PDB file of C-alpha atoms in Angstrom:
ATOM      1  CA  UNK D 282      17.736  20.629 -24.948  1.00 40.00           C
ATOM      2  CA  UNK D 283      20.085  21.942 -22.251  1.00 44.00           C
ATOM      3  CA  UNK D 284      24.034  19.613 -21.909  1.00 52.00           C
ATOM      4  CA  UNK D 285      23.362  17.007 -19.087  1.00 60.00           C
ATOM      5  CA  UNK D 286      25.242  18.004 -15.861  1.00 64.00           C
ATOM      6  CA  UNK D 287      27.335  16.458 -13.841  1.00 65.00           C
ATOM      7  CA  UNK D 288      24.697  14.676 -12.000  1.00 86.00           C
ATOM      8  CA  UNK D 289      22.477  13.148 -14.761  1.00 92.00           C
ATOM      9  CA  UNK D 290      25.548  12.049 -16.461  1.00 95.00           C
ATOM     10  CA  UNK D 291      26.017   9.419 -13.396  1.00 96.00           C
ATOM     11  CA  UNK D 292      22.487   8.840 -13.565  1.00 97.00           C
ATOM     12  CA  UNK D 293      22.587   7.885 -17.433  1.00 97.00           C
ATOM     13  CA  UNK D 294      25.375   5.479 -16.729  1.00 97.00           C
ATOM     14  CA  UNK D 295      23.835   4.174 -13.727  1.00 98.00           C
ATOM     15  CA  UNK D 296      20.782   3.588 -16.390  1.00 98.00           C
ATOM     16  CA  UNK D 297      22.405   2.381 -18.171  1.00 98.00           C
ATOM     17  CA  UNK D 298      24.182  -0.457 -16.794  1.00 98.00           C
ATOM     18  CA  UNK D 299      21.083  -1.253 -15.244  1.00 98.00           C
ATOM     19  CA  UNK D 300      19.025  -2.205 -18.742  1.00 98.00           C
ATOM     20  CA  UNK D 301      22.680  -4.350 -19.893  1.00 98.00           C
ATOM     21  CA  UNK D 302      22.437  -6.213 -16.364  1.00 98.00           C
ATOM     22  CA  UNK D 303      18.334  -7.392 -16.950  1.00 98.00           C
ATOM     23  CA  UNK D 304      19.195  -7.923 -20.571  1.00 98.00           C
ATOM     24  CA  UNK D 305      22.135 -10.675 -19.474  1.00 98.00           C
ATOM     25  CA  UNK D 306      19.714 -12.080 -17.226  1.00 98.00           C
ATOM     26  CA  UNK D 307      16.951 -11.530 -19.041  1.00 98.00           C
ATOM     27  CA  UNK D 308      18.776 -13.768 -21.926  1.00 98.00           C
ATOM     28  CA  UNK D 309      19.724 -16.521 -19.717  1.00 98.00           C
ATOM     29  CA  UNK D 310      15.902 -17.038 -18.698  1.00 98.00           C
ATOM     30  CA  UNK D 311      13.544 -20.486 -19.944  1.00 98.00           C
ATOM     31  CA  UNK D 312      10.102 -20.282 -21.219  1.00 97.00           C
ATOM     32  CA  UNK D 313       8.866 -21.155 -17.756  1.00 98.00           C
ATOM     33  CA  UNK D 314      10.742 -18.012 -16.306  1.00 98.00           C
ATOM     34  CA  UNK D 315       9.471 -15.443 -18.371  1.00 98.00           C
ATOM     35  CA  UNK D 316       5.631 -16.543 -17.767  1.00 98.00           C
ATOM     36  CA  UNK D 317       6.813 -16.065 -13.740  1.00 98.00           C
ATOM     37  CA  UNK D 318       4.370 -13.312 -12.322  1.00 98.00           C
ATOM     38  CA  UNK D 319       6.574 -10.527 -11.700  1.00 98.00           C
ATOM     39  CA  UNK D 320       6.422  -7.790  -8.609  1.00 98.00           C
ATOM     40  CA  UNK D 321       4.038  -5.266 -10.577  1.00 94.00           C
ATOM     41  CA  UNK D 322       0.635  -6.649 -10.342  1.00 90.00           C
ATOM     42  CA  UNK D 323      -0.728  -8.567 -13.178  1.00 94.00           C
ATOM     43  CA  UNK D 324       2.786  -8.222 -15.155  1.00 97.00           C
ATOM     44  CA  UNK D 325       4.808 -11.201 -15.653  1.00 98.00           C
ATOM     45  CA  UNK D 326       8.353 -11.054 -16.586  1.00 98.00           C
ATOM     46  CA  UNK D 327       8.086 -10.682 -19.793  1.00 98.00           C
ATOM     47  CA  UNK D 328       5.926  -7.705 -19.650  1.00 98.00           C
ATOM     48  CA  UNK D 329       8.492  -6.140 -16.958  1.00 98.00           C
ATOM     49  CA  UNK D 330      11.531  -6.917 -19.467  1.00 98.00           C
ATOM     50  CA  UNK D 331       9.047  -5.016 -22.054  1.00 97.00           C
ATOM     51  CA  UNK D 332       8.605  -1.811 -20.072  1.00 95.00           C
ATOM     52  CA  UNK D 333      12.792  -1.480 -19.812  1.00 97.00           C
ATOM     53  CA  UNK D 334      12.829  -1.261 -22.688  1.00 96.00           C
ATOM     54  CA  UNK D 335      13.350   2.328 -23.662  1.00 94.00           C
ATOM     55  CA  UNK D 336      10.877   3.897 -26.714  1.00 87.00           C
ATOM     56  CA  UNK D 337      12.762   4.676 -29.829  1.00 79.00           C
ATOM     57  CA  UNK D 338      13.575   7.893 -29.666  1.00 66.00           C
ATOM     58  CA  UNK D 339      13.167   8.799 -26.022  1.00 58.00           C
ATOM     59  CA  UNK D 340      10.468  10.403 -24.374  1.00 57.00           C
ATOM     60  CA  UNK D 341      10.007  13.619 -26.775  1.00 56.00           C
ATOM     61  CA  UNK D 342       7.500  16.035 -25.959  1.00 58.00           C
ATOM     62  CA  UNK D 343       5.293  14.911 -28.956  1.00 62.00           C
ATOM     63  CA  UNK D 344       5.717  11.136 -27.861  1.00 60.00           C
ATOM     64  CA  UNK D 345       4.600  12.148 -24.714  1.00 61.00           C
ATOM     65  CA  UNK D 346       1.344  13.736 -26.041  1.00 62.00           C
ATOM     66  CA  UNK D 347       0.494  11.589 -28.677  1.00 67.00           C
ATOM     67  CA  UNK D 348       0.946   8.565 -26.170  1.00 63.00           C
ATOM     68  CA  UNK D 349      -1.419  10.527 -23.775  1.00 59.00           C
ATOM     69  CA  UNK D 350      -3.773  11.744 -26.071  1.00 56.00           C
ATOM     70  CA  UNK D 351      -4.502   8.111 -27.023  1.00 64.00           C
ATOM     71  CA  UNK D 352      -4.684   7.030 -23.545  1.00 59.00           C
ATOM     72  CA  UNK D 353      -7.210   9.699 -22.461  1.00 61.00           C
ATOM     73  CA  UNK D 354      -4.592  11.156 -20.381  1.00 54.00           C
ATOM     74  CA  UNK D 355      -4.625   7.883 -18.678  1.00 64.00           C
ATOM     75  CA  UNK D 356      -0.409   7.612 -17.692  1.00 66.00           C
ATOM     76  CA  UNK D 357      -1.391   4.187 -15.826  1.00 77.00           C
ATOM     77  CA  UNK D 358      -3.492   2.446 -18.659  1.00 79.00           C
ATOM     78  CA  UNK D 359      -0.693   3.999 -21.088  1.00 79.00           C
ATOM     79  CA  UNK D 360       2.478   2.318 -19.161  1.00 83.00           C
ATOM     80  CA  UNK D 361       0.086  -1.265 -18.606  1.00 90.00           C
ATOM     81  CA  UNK D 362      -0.943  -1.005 -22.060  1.00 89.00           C
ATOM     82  CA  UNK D 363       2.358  -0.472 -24.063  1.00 89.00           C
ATOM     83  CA  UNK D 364       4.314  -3.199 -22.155  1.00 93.00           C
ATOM     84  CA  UNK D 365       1.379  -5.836 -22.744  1.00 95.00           C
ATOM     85  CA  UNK D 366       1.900  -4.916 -26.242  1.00 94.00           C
ATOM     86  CA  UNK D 367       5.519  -4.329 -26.829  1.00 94.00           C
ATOM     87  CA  UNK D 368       5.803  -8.174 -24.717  1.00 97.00           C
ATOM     88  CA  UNK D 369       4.351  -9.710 -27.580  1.00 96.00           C
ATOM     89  CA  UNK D 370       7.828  -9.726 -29.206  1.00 96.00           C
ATOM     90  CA  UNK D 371       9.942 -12.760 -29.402  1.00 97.00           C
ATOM     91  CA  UNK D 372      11.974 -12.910 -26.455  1.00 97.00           C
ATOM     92  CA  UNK D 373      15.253 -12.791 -28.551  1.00 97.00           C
ATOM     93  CA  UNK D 374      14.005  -9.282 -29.984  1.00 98.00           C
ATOM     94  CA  UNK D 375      13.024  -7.938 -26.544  1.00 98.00           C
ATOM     95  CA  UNK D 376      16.766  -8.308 -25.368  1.00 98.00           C
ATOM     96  CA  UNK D 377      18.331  -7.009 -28.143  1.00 98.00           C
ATOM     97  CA  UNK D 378      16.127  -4.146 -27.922  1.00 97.00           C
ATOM     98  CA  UNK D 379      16.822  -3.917 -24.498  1.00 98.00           C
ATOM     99  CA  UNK D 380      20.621  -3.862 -24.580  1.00 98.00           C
ATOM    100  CA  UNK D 381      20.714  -1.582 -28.102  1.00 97.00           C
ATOM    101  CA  UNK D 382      18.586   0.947 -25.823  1.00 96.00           C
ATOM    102  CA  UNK D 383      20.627   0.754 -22.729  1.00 97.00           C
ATOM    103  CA  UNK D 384      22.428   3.614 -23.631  1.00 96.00           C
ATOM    104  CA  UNK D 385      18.993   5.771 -24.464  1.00 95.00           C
ATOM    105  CA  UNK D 386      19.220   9.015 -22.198  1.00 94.00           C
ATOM    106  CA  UNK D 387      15.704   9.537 -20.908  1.00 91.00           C
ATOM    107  CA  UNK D 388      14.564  12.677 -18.952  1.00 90.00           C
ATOM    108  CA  UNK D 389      10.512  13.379 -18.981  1.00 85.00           C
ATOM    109  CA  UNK D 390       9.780  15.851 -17.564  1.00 82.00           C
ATOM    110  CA  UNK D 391       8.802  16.163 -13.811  1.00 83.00           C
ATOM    111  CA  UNK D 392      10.559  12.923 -12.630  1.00 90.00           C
ATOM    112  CA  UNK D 393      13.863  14.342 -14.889  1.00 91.00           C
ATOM    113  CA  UNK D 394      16.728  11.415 -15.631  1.00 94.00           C
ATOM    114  CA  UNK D 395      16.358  10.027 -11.841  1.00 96.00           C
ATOM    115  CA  UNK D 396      12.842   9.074 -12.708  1.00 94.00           C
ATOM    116  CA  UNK D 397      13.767   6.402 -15.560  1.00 95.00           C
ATOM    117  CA  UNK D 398      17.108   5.307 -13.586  1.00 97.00           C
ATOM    118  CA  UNK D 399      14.814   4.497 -10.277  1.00 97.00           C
ATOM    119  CA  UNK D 400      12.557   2.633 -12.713  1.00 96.00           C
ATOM    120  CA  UNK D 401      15.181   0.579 -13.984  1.00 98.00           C
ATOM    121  CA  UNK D 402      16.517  -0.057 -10.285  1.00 98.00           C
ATOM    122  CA  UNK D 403      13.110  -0.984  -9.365  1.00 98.00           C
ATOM    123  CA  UNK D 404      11.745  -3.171 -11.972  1.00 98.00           C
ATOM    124  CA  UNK D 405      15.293  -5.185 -12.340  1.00 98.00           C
ATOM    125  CA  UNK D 406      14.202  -6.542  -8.876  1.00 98.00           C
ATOM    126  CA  UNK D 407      10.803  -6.922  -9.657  1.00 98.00           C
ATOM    127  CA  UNK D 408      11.854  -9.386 -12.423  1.00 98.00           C
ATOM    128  CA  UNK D 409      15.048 -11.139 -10.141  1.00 98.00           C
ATOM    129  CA  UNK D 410      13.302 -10.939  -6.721  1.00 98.00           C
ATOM    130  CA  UNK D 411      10.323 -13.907  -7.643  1.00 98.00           C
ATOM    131  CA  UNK D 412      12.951 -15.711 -10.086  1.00 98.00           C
ATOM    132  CA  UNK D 413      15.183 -15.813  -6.781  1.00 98.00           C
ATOM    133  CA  UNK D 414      18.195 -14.317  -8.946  1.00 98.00           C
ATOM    134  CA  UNK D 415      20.905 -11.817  -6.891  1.00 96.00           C
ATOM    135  CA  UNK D 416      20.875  -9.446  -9.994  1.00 97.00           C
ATOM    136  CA  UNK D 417      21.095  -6.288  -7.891  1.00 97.00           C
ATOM    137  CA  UNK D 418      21.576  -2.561  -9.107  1.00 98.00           C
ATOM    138  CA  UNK D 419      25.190  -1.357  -7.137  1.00 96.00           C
ATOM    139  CA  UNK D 420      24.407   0.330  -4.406  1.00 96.00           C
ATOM    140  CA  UNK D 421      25.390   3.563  -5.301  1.00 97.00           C
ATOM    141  CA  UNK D 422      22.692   3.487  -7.650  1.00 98.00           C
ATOM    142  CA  UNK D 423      20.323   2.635  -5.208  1.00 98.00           C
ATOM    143  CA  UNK D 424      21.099   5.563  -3.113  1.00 97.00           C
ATOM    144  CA  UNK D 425      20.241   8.109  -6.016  1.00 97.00           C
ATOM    145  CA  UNK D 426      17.011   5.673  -6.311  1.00 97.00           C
ATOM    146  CA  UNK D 427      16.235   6.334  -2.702  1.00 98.00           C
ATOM    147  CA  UNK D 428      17.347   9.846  -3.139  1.00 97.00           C
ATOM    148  CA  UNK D 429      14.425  10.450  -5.831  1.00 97.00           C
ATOM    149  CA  UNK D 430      11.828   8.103  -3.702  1.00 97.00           C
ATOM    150  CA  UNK D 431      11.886  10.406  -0.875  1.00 96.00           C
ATOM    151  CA  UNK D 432      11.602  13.506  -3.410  1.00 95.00           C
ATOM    152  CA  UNK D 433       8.607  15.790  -4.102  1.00 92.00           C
ATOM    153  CA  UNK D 434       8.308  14.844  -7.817  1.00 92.00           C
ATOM    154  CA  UNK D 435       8.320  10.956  -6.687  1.00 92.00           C
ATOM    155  CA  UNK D 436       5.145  12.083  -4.643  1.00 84.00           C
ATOM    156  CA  UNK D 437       3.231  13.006  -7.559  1.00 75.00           C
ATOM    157  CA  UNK D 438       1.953   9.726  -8.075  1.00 72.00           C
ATOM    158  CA  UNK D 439       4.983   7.177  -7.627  1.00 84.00           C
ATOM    159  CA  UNK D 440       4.887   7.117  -3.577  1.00 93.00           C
ATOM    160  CA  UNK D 441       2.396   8.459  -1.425  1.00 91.00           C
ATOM    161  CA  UNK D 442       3.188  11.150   0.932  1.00 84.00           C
ATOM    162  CA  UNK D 443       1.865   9.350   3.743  1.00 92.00           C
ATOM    163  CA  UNK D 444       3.857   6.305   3.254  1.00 96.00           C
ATOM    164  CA  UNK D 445       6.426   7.901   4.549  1.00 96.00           C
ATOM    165  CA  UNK D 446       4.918  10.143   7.708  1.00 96.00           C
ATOM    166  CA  UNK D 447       6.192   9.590  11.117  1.00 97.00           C
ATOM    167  CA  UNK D 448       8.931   6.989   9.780  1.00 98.00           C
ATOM    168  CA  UNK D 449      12.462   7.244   9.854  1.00 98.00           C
ATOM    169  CA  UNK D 450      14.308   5.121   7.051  1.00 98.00           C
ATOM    170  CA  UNK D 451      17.995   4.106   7.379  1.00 98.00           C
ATOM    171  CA  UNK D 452      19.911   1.604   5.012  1.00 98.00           C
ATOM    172  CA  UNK D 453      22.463  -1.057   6.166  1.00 98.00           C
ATOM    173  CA  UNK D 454      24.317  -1.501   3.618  1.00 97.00           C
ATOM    174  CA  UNK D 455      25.682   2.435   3.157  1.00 97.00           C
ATOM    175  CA  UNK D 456      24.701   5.744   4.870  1.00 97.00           C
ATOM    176  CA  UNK D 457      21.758   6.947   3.885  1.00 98.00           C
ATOM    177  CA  UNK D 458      18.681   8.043   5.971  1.00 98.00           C
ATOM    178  CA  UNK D 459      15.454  10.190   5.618  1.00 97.00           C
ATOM    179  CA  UNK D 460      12.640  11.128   7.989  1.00 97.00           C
ATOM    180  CA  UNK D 461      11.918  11.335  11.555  1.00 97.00           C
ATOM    181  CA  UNK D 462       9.834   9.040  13.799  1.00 98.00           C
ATOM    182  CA  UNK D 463      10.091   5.126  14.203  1.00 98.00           C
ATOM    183  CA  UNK D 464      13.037   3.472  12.315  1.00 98.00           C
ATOM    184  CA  UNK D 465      12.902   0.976   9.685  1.00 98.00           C
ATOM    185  CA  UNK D 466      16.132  -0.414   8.593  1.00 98.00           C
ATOM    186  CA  UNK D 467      16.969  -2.998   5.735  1.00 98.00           C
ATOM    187  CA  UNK D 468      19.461  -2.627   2.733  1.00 98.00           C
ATOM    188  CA  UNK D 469      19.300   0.024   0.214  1.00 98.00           C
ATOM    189  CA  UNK D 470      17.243  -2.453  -2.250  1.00 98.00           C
ATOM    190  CA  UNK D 471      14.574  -3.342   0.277  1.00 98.00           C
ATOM    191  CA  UNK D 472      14.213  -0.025   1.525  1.00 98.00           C
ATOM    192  CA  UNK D 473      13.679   1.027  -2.151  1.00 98.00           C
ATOM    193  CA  UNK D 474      11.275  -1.659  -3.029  1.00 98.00           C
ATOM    194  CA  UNK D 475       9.032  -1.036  -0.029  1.00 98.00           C
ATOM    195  CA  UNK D 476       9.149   2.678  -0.459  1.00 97.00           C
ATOM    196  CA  UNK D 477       8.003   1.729  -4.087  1.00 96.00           C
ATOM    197  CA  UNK D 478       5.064  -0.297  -2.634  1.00 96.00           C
ATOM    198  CA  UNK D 479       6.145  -3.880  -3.253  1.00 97.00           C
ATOM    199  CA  UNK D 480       5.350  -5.916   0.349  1.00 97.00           C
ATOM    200  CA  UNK D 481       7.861  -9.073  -1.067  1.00 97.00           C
ATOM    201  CA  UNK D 482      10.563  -6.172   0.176  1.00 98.00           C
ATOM    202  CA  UNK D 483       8.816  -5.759   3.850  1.00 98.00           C
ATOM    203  CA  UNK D 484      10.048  -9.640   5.186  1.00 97.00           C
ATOM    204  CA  UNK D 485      13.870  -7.977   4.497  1.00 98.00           C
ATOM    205  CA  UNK D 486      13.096  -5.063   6.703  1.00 98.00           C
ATOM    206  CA  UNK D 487      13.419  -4.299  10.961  1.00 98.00           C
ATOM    207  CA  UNK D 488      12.036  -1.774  13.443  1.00 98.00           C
ATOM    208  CA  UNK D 489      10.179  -0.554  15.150  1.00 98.00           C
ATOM    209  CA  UNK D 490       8.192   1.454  12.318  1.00 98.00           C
ATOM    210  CA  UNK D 491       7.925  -1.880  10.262  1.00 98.00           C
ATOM    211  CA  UNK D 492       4.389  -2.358  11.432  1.00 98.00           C
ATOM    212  CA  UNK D 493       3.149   0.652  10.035  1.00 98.00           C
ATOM    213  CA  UNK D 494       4.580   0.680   7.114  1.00 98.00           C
ATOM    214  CA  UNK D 495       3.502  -2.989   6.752  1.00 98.00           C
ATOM    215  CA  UNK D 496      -0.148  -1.712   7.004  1.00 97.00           C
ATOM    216  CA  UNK D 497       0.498   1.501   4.691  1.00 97.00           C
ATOM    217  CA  UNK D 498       1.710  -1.006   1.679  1.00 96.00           C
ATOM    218  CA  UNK D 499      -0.757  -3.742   2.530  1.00 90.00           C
ATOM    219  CA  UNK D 500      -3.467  -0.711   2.736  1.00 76.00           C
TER     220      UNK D 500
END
């Protein structure tokens, strides 16, 4: 394995911190929130706070193709699968796991290290966003998260190429900006969770392009 550079060294940390923020509010949740359906469709809390959870060990190639092989090469069933089981643990195991973990340094390939540190940006909110809990990533973590979104490996699957067309996304809340066409403007975090496909994000969101990517999400 090649020493991390410069770059994925800020993105581990940024991971990092990420999984120990939804494992301190992940321990401060009742019954009654964990059962609370999250952002990802037909996951609840629990099962989001399962998927953060980093595999022992890391993604390894031979995880990766064992995991696949039983899945039929099916990544979605695989992800939906392991978190419905792995959510079966006591919720007291799930953050210890969870903050143990938090230091794992995961980089699959295709998606690299930005791929799990988006992931943890992203699902973080899916959790806090329905519990109505400001748990936010910092934002400079959200701009390497947007940074990836907009990316050719995120397009392989994560966000579709045609979400994007024609749009021109700018963030409030620090410089960033991609694309050309009608604007839609909203914080980093909103921008990132519609990008990612979750409408909750859309109501936090202006412009003009806001109608079509309303009807791209919805679609």
């Amino acid at each position: 394995m090649s020493a991390a550079g410069p770059r994925d060294e800020q993105v581990y940390r940024f991971a990092t911190a990420n999984r120990l923020l939804a494992a301190e509010m992940f321990a401060h949740l009742d019954a009654e929130q964990w059962r609370t359906p999250s952002l990802c469709a037909g996951w609840t809390v629990r099962e989001v706070a399962a998927h953060l959870v980093p595999p022992e060990g890391g993604f390894t190639v031979g995880f990766l193709l064992s995991s696949l092989w039983k899945y039929r090469l099916d990544l979605d069933r695989m992800v939906d699968e392991t978190a419905r089981e792995a959510a079966q643990r006591p919720t007291e195991e799930l953050v210890e796991q969870l903050r143990s973990r938090a230091g794992s340094r995961l980089k699959p390939p295709v998606v690299g290290a930005l791929g799990p540190m988006t992931d943890t940006c992203i699902h973080l909110r899916d959790a806090a966003r329905p519990l109505g809990l400001d748990v936010d990533p910092e934002p400079a973590a959200w701009r390497l998260a947007l940074d990836f979104l907009v990316s050719k490996p995120a397009r392989r699957g994560l966000v579709p190429a045609d979400r994007l067309a024609g749009l021109r996304f700018l963030t409030t809340d620090q410089e960033w900006a991609h694309g050309q066409g009608a604007e839609v403007r909203g914080s980093s975090e909103a921008i990132a969770m519609a990008l990612s496909g979750r409408s909750a994000a859309l109501t936090d969101l202006t412009g003009a392009g806001l109608p079509t990517l309303s009807g791209r999400i919805s679609g």
